[in-house]
Amino acid sequence: MPLLGCIADDFTGATDLASMLVRNGMRTVQVIGVPDGAAWGGTAPDADAIVVALKSRTAPAGEAVRLSLVALAWLRAAGCRQFFFKYCSTFDSTEAGNIGPVADALLAALGGGFALACPAFPANARSVYQGHLFVGGALLSESGMEHHPLTPMTDPNLVRVLSRQTDGTVGLVPYAVVDQGAEAIRRAMTGLAEQGRRYAIVDAVDDRHLQAIGAAAAGHALITGGSGVAMGLAENFRRSGLLAMQDDPGALPGVAGAAAVLAGSCSRATLLQIGTARSHLPTLDLDPLAVADAGSLAAQALDWADGKLGPAPVVIAASAPPDKVAALQGRFGREAAGLLVEQALAAIAEGLVARGVRRLVVAGGETSGAVVSRLGVRSLRIGAEIDTGVPWTYAEGSGAPMLLALKSGNFGGRDFFLKAFDALAHG
Ligand code: ADP
């Protein structure tokens, strides 16, 4: 039975958390979207932790609450005994939510009580000191996040920020306490709960603090935060004898089949990765300016791929430098241009799978969303990381199981595509 049930407010955040749990020894499955009980036939995935990936960060607060409660009910029915609400390490939210309202609803559903809130992730340069969130050396409100188009963060004081989003009250466990370790943090949190506080922002500036906070929260029904604060949770389950030491928590079933890379990201890192792959692998550049129809673009690409598919990957890329992207956007508008390319890549993914591809790397966040939804993927078992933040995953859903690596555009080194398939060959 799973031990830890997690609800993440976006897709890449969910993968980030899932990778963190695997690194710390928990076998982890990521479920895409609100789990449909019928599709799972009453059986939960065989894992130590389950992460439900929602798209609730910028949804209307009522909708975010509704989705999160459905996810919680499913995770409870699956047998999870502790719950984690994952949000961004920059506390992305508006005055209206959604961190406060979702946390309030989850806590109430779990019988009320108290929860800590800690977005700190020192490895990614997010730290919390005296309740203030820093990104690198800058306060959150001077980090660029104050200009975010959807969730501008203009107040770095998280006690104030969370207070505005909840009808409960918010306290602080400051650095001086956190630095004394788990026992001191536990005492401080108990004290705040006894005073009637519903939440505590907890300071953390290094991983030692996150480990101690995790240990102090062993008995909490709900923990809220970024991926960082999840690093101490596996150890609690091991200490209480619920979780065995695993040789390889990221082990994935082997999958034979042809290999491919699909790229829809126009980010610098992805353009460099395609450039590197080009001299080693058959590579097709789609030209949506010349053929501005998703179906025809897909048919051309699949014709090209026929006869080339096998254990060595082919690369199919819509990715283009800024001038070409601007040209397509100038012709169709930004949204329609993106949609055209996403639909073409999703159709190509479907065609490649029909032709026997079972090992697929997808570059681009939105592109990955489009591909996963077209392929009907229901869940991803999280494997070892290829590069930081990008694991191989074992994808199950409507079709045959396959290995998928979903890469946010700017992630990964120059040789990412080659490295991804080398890792499978030697794994
Ligand atoms: P990233 O993770 O780098 O942000 P995304 O996949 O999220 O990548 O976003 C890239 C967007 O650019 C997608 O909507 C994709 O369809 C679009 N796109 C890809 N190639 C082109 C192109 N040649 N012209 C215009 N838009 C493109």
Coordinates of C-alpha atoms and ligand atoms in Angstrom, one line a residue:
M1 CA 0.0 0.0 0.0
P2 CA 1.3 3.5 -0.7
L3 CA 2.4 5.5 2.3
L4 CA 2.6 9.1 1.0
G5 CA -0.2 10.7 -1.2
C6 CA 0.8 13.9 -2.9
I7 CA -1.2 16.5 -4.7
A8 CA 0.8 18.8 -7.0
D9 CA -0.6 22.0 -8.5
D10 CA 1.1 21.5 -11.9
F11 CA 2.6 18.9 -14.1
T12 CA 6.4 19.6 -14.0
G13 CA 6.2 20.4 -10.3
A14 CA 4.7 16.9 -9.8
T15 CA 7.6 15.3 -11.7
D16 CA 10.1 17.3 -9.7
L17 CA 8.5 16.1 -6.4
A18 CA 8.3 12.5 -7.7
S19 CA 12.0 12.6 -8.6
M20 CA 12.9 13.9 -5.2
L21 CA 11.0 11.0 -3.5
V22 CA 12.7 8.4 -5.8
R23 CA 16.1 9.9 -4.9
N24 CA 15.2 9.4 -1.2
G25 CA 14.2 5.8 -1.6
M26 CA 10.5 5.7 -2.3
R27 CA 9.1 4.0 -5.4
T28 CA 6.9 6.6 -6.9
V29 CA 4.1 6.8 -9.5
Q30 CA 2.8 10.1 -11.0
V31 CA -0.9 10.1 -11.9
I32 CA -1.9 12.5 -14.6
G33 CA -4.9 14.6 -13.8
V34 CA -7.7 13.8 -11.3
P35 CA -7.6 10.1 -11.0
D36 CA -10.7 8.4 -12.4
G37 CA -11.6 5.6 -10.0
A38 CA -13.2 3.6 -12.8
A39 CA -10.0 3.7 -14.9
W40 CA -8.0 2.3 -12.0
G41 CA -10.6 -0.4 -11.3
G42 CA -10.3 0.1 -7.5
T43 CA -6.6 -0.8 -7.5
A44 CA -3.9 1.8 -6.7
P45 CA -0.5 1.7 -8.4
D46 CA 2.1 -0.4 -6.6
A47 CA 4.3 2.3 -5.1
D48 CA 5.4 3.8 -1.9
A49 CA 4.3 7.3 -3.0
I50 CA 1.8 8.6 -5.4
V51 CA 1.9 12.1 -6.9
V52 CA -1.3 13.4 -8.5
A53 CA -0.4 16.0 -11.1
L54 CA -3.2 18.6 -11.3
K55 CA -3.3 21.8 -13.4
S56 CA -4.7 23.9 -10.5
R57 CA -2.2 26.6 -9.8
T58 CA -4.0 29.3 -11.8
A59 CA -7.5 27.8 -11.9
P60 CA -10.3 29.7 -10.2
A61 CA -9.8 28.9 -6.4
G62 CA -13.1 27.0 -6.2
E63 CA -12.1 24.7 -9.0
A64 CA -8.6 24.2 -7.6
V65 CA -10.2 23.2 -4.2
R66 CA -12.6 20.8 -5.9
L67 CA -9.9 19.0 -8.0
S68 CA -7.6 18.8 -4.9
L69 CA -10.4 17.3 -2.8
V70 CA -11.2 14.6 -5.4
A71 CA -7.5 13.8 -5.6
L72 CA -7.3 13.6 -1.8
A73 CA -10.3 11.3 -1.6
W74 CA -8.7 8.9 -4.2
L75 CA -5.4 8.9 -2.4
R76 CA -7.1 8.1 0.9
A77 CA -9.0 5.3 -0.7
A78 CA -5.7 4.0 -2.1
G79 CA -4.4 3.7 1.5
C80 CA -2.0 6.6 1.8
R81 CA -1.4 7.6 5.4
Q82 CA 0.2 11.0 5.0
F83 CA -0.5 13.7 2.5
F84 CA 1.6 16.4 0.8
F85 CA 0.4 19.5 -1.0
K86 CA 3.1 20.5 -3.5
Y87 CA 3.3 24.1 -4.8
C88 CA 6.0 26.1 -6.5
S89 CA 9.2 26.9 -4.6
T90 CA 8.4 30.6 -5.4
F91 CA 5.0 30.2 -3.7
D92 CA 3.2 31.1 -7.0
S93 CA -0.3 32.3 -6.0
T94 CA -2.6 35.3 -6.1
E95 CA -4.3 37.1 -3.2
A96 CA -7.3 34.8 -3.8
G97 CA -5.3 31.6 -3.8
N98 CA -4.7 29.0 -4.6
I99 CA -2.3 27.8 -1.9
G100 CA -4.4 29.0 1.1
P101 CA -7.8 27.8 -0.1
V102 CA -6.5 24.4 -1.2
A103 CA -4.5 23.9 2.1
D104 CA -7.6 24.9 4.1
A105 CA -9.8 22.5 2.3
L106 CA -7.3 19.6 2.5
L107 CA -6.8 20.2 6.3
A108 CA -10.5 20.4 6.9
A109 CA -11.1 17.1 5.0
L110 CA -8.3 15.5 7.1
G111 CA -10.0 16.5 10.3
G112 CA -8.6 20.0 10.9
G113 CA -5.4 20.7 12.8
F114 CA -2.2 22.3 11.7
A115 CA 0.2 22.2 8.8
L116 CA 3.6 23.6 8.0
A117 CA 4.3 25.6 4.8
C118 CA 7.8 25.6 3.5
P119 CA 8.7 26.3 -0.2
A120 CA 12.4 26.4 0.5
F121 CA 14.6 24.5 -2.0
P122 CA 18.2 25.5 -1.4
A123 CA 19.6 23.3 -4.2
N124 CA 17.6 25.6 -6.5
A125 CA 18.5 28.7 -4.6
R126 CA 15.2 29.2 -2.9
S127 CA 15.5 29.9 0.8
V128 CA 13.3 31.1 3.6
Y129 CA 14.6 33.4 6.3
Q130 CA 12.5 35.1 9.0
G131 CA 9.5 34.1 6.9
H132 CA 10.9 35.9 3.8
L133 CA 11.4 34.0 0.6
F134 CA 14.7 34.6 -1.3
V135 CA 15.5 33.6 -4.9
G136 CA 19.3 33.5 -4.9
G137 CA 20.3 36.7 -3.2
A138 CA 17.2 38.6 -4.0
L139 CA 13.9 38.9 -2.1
L140 CA 11.0 37.1 -4.0
S141 CA 9.5 40.5 -4.8
E142 CA 12.7 41.7 -6.5
S143 CA 13.6 38.4 -8.2
G144 CA 11.6 38.9 -11.4
M145 CA 8.6 37.0 -9.9
E146 CA 6.9 40.4 -9.2
H147 CA 6.4 40.6 -13.0
H148 CA 5.0 37.0 -13.5
P149 CA 2.0 37.3 -15.9
L150 CA -0.3 35.1 -13.9
T151 CA 1.0 35.0 -10.3
P152 CA 2.9 38.2 -9.6
M153 CA 4.7 37.9 -6.2
T154 CA 5.0 41.4 -4.9
D155 CA 5.3 40.5 -1.1
P156 CA 8.3 38.4 0.0
N157 CA 6.8 37.9 3.5
L158 CA 5.1 34.5 3.4
V159 CA 3.4 34.9 6.7
R160 CA 1.6 37.9 5.3
V161 CA 1.0 36.3 1.9
L162 CA -0.5 33.1 3.3
S163 CA -2.5 35.1 5.9
R164 CA -4.3 36.9 3.0
Q165 CA -5.3 33.5 1.5
T166 CA -6.8 31.8 4.5
D167 CA -9.3 32.5 7.3
G168 CA -6.9 30.7 9.7
T169 CA -3.9 32.3 11.3
V170 CA -0.2 31.9 10.3
G171 CA 2.8 31.7 12.6
L172 CA 6.5 31.4 12.0
V173 CA 9.2 28.9 13.0
P174 CA 12.3 31.1 12.6
Y175 CA 15.8 30.1 11.6
A176 CA 17.1 30.2 15.2
V177 CA 14.7 27.4 16.1
V178 CA 15.0 25.4 12.8
D179 CA 18.8 25.4 13.2
Q180 CA 18.5 23.6 16.5
G181 CA 17.1 20.5 14.8
A182 CA 14.0 18.4 14.6
E183 CA 13.1 18.3 18.3
A184 CA 13.1 22.1 18.6
I185 CA 11.1 22.5 15.4
R186 CA 8.5 19.9 16.7
R187 CA 8.2 21.8 20.0
A188 CA 7.7 25.1 18.2
M189 CA 5.1 23.7 15.9
T190 CA 3.2 22.1 18.8
G191 CA 3.3 25.5 20.6
L192 CA 1.9 27.3 17.5
A193 CA -0.9 24.7 17.1
E194 CA -1.8 25.1 20.8
Q195 CA -2.1 28.8 20.3
G196 CA -4.6 28.1 17.6
R197 CA -2.4 28.8 14.6
R198 CA -3.4 26.8 11.5
Y199 CA -0.1 27.2 9.7
A200 CA 3.5 27.9 10.3
I201 CA 5.9 29.2 7.7
V202 CA 9.1 27.4 8.5
D203 CA 12.5 28.9 7.7
A204 CA 15.1 26.8 5.9
V205 CA 18.4 27.8 4.2
D206 CA 20.1 24.4 3.7
D207 CA 19.2 20.8 3.2
R208 CA 20.0 20.0 6.8
H209 CA 17.1 22.2 7.8
L210 CA 14.8 20.5 5.3
Q211 CA 15.7 17.1 6.7
A212 CA 15.0 18.3 10.2
I213 CA 11.7 19.8 9.2
G214 CA 10.7 16.5 7.6
A215 CA 11.6 14.6 10.7
A216 CA 9.6 17.1 12.9
A217 CA 6.5 16.6 10.7
A218 CA 6.5 12.8 11.0
G219 CA 3.1 12.8 12.8
H220 CA 1.5 15.5 10.6
A221 CA -1.5 14.5 8.4
L222 CA -0.7 17.2 5.9
I223 CA 2.5 18.8 4.9
T224 CA 2.6 21.7 2.4
G225 CA 5.6 23.0 0.5
G226 CA 8.0 22.7 -2.5
S227 CA 9.8 19.5 -3.4
G228 CA 12.7 20.4 -1.1
V229 CA 10.8 19.8 2.2
A230 CA 9.8 16.3 0.9
M231 CA 13.4 15.1 1.2
G232 CA 13.1 14.1 4.9
L233 CA 9.8 12.2 4.6
A234 CA 11.1 8.8 3.4
E235 CA 13.3 8.5 6.4
N236 CA 10.3 8.9 8.7
F237 CA 8.7 5.9 7.1
R238 CA 11.9 3.9 7.3
R239 CA 12.4 4.8 10.9
S240 CA 8.9 3.5 11.7
G241 CA 9.5 0.3 9.8
L242 CA 6.9 1.0 7.1
L243 CA 9.4 1.5 4.3
A244 CA 12.2 -1.0 3.5
M245 CA 15.6 0.1 2.1
Q246 CA 15.3 -0.3 -1.7
D247 CA 18.2 -1.2 -3.8
D248 CA 16.8 0.7 -6.8
P249 CA 13.6 2.7 -6.1
G250 CA 13.8 4.0 -9.7
A251 CA 13.9 0.6 -11.4
L252 CA 11.6 0.5 -14.4
P253 CA 10.4 -2.5 -16.3
G254 CA 12.3 -3.0 -19.6
V255 CA 10.5 -2.1 -22.8
A256 CA 11.7 -3.1 -26.2
G257 CA 10.8 -1.1 -29.3
A258 CA 11.9 1.6 -31.6
A259 CA 13.2 4.9 -30.3
A260 CA 12.4 8.6 -31.2
V261 CA 12.8 12.2 -30.0
L262 CA 10.1 14.7 -30.6
A263 CA 10.9 18.4 -30.0
G264 CA 8.5 21.3 -29.8
S265 CA 10.5 23.5 -27.4
C266 CA 12.2 26.5 -29.0
S267 CA 14.2 27.1 -25.8
R268 CA 18.0 27.6 -26.1
A269 CA 18.9 24.3 -24.4
T270 CA 16.7 22.3 -26.7
L271 CA 18.0 24.0 -29.9
L272 CA 21.5 23.2 -28.7
Q273 CA 20.5 19.6 -28.0
I274 CA 19.0 19.2 -31.5
G275 CA 22.2 20.7 -33.0
T276 CA 24.3 18.1 -31.1
A277 CA 22.0 15.2 -32.0
R278 CA 22.0 16.2 -35.7
S279 CA 25.5 14.9 -36.4
H280 CA 24.7 11.5 -34.8
L281 CA 21.0 10.7 -35.5
P282 CA 18.6 11.0 -38.5
T283 CA 17.0 14.4 -37.9
L284 CA 13.9 15.9 -39.6
D285 CA 13.1 19.6 -39.2
L286 CA 9.4 20.3 -39.6
D287 CA 8.5 23.4 -41.6
P288 CA 5.1 24.6 -40.4
L289 CA 5.6 27.8 -42.5
A290 CA 5.7 25.8 -45.7
V291 CA 3.0 23.2 -44.7
A292 CA 0.6 25.0 -42.3
D293 CA -1.6 22.0 -41.6
A294 CA -1.1 19.7 -38.6
G295 CA -2.4 16.6 -40.5
S296 CA -0.2 17.1 -43.5
L297 CA 2.9 17.9 -41.4
A298 CA 2.3 14.7 -39.4
A299 CA 1.9 12.6 -42.6
Q300 CA 5.1 14.0 -44.1
A301 CA 7.0 13.3 -40.9
L302 CA 5.7 9.7 -40.6
D303 CA 6.6 9.1 -44.3
W304 CA 10.1 10.3 -43.5
A305 CA 10.3 8.1 -40.4
D306 CA 9.1 4.9 -42.2
G307 CA 12.1 2.7 -42.8
K308 CA 14.3 4.6 -40.3
L309 CA 12.7 3.4 -37.1
G310 CA 14.6 1.0 -34.9
P311 CA 16.6 0.8 -31.7
A312 CA 18.6 3.9 -32.6
P313 CA 16.5 7.0 -32.3
V314 CA 15.2 9.4 -35.0
V315 CA 14.7 13.1 -34.1
I316 CA 11.7 15.0 -35.4
A317 CA 11.8 18.7 -34.4
A318 CA 9.5 21.7 -34.9
S319 CA 11.9 23.7 -32.8
A320 CA 13.1 26.9 -34.5
P321 CA 15.0 30.0 -33.7
P322 CA 13.1 33.2 -32.7
D323 CA 12.9 34.7 -36.2
K324 CA 11.1 31.6 -37.6
V325 CA 8.8 31.3 -34.6
A326 CA 8.0 35.0 -35.0
A327 CA 7.2 34.4 -38.7
L328 CA 4.7 31.6 -37.9
Q329 CA 3.2 33.6 -35.1
G330 CA 2.9 36.7 -37.4
R331 CA 0.9 34.6 -39.8
F332 CA -1.5 32.8 -37.4
G333 CA -1.2 34.6 -34.1
R334 CA 0.8 33.2 -31.1
E335 CA -1.8 30.8 -29.8
A336 CA -2.9 29.3 -33.1
A337 CA 0.8 28.9 -34.2
G338 CA 1.5 27.0 -30.9
L339 CA -1.6 24.8 -31.3
L340 CA -0.8 24.0 -34.9
V341 CA 2.7 22.7 -33.9
E342 CA 1.4 20.9 -30.8
Q343 CA -1.3 19.1 -32.8
A344 CA 1.2 18.1 -35.4
L345 CA 3.6 16.7 -32.8
A346 CA 0.8 14.9 -31.0
A347 CA -0.3 13.3 -34.2
I348 CA 3.3 12.3 -35.0
A349 CA 3.7 10.7 -31.5
E350 CA 0.5 8.7 -32.1
G351 CA 1.8 7.6 -35.5
L352 CA 5.2 6.7 -34.2
V353 CA 3.7 4.6 -31.4
A354 CA 1.5 2.8 -34.0
R355 CA 4.7 2.1 -35.9
G356 CA 6.3 0.4 -32.8
V357 CA 8.1 3.3 -31.0
R358 CA 8.2 2.5 -27.3
R359 CA 11.0 4.7 -26.1
L360 CA 10.2 8.4 -26.6
V361 CA 11.8 11.6 -25.5
V362 CA 9.6 14.7 -25.8
A363 CA 11.2 18.2 -25.4
G364 CA 8.9 21.1 -24.3
G365 CA 6.4 21.5 -21.4
E366 CA 3.3 22.3 -23.4
T367 CA 4.5 19.8 -26.1
S368 CA 4.7 17.1 -23.5
G369 CA 1.2 17.9 -22.3
A370 CA -0.2 17.6 -25.8
V371 CA 1.7 14.3 -26.5
V372 CA 0.7 12.6 -23.2
S373 CA -2.9 13.6 -23.6
R374 CA -3.0 12.3 -27.2
L375 CA -1.4 9.0 -26.2
G376 CA -3.9 8.6 -23.4
V377 CA -1.2 8.2 -20.7
R378 CA -2.7 7.7 -17.3
S379 CA 0.4 7.3 -15.1
L380 CA 4.2 7.5 -15.1
R381 CA 6.3 5.4 -12.9
I382 CA 9.4 7.5 -12.1
G383 CA 12.8 6.1 -12.9
A384 CA 16.3 7.4 -12.6
E385 CA 17.1 11.0 -13.8
I386 CA 18.9 11.4 -17.1
D387 CA 19.8 15.0 -16.2
T388 CA 18.6 16.9 -13.2
G389 CA 14.8 17.1 -13.1
V390 CA 14.2 14.8 -16.1
P391 CA 13.7 11.1 -15.3
W392 CA 12.9 8.3 -17.6
T393 CA 9.4 7.1 -16.8
Y394 CA 7.3 4.0 -17.5
A395 CA 4.1 5.2 -19.0
E396 CA 0.8 3.3 -18.8
G397 CA -2.6 4.2 -20.2
S398 CA -4.8 3.3 -23.0
G399 CA -2.1 1.8 -25.3
A400 CA 0.9 -0.4 -24.9
P401 CA 3.3 0.6 -22.0
M402 CA 6.3 2.6 -23.1
L403 CA 9.2 4.5 -21.7
L404 CA 8.8 8.3 -21.9
A405 CA 11.1 11.1 -20.9
L406 CA 9.3 14.5 -20.7
K407 CA 11.8 17.4 -20.8
S408 CA 10.9 20.9 -19.9
G409 CA 12.5 23.0 -22.7
N410 CA 15.4 24.5 -20.8
F411 CA 16.5 21.4 -19.0
G412 CA 19.3 19.1 -19.8
G413 CA 22.9 19.3 -21.1
R414 CA 23.9 19.6 -24.8
D415 CA 24.1 15.8 -25.3
F416 CA 20.8 15.1 -23.6
F417 CA 19.1 13.2 -26.4
L418 CA 22.2 10.9 -26.8
K419 CA 22.6 10.5 -23.1
A420 CA 18.9 9.5 -22.6
F421 CA 19.2 6.5 -24.9
D422 CA 22.7 5.6 -23.7
A423 CA 21.2 5.4 -20.2
L424 CA 18.7 2.8 -21.4
A425 CA 21.3 0.8 -23.2
H426 CA 23.5 0.6 -20.1
G427 CA 20.6 0.6 -17.5
Ligands
ADP1 P1 9.2 25.0 -23.4 O1 9.3 23.9 -22.4 O2 10.6 25.2 -24.0 O3 8.5 26.2 -23.0 P2 6.8 24.2 -24.8 O4 6.6 23.0 -25.5 O5 6.2 24.5 -23.5 O6 8.4 24.4 -24.7 O7 6.4 25.5 -25.7 C1 6.9 25.7 -27.0 C2 5.8 26.2 -27.9 O8 6.3 26.6 -29.1 C3 4.7 25.1 -28.1 O9 3.4 25.7 -28.1 C4 5.1 24.7 -29.6 O10 4.0 24.2 -30.3 C5 5.5 26.1 -30.2 N1 6.4 25.9 -31.3 C6 7.3 24.9 -31.6 N2 7.9 25.1 -32.8 C7 7.4 26.2 -33.3 C8 7.6 27.0 -34.5 N3 8.5 26.5 -35.4 N4 7.0 28.1 -34.7 C9 6.1 28.6 -33.8 N5 5.8 27.9 -32.6 C10 6.4 26.8 -32.4

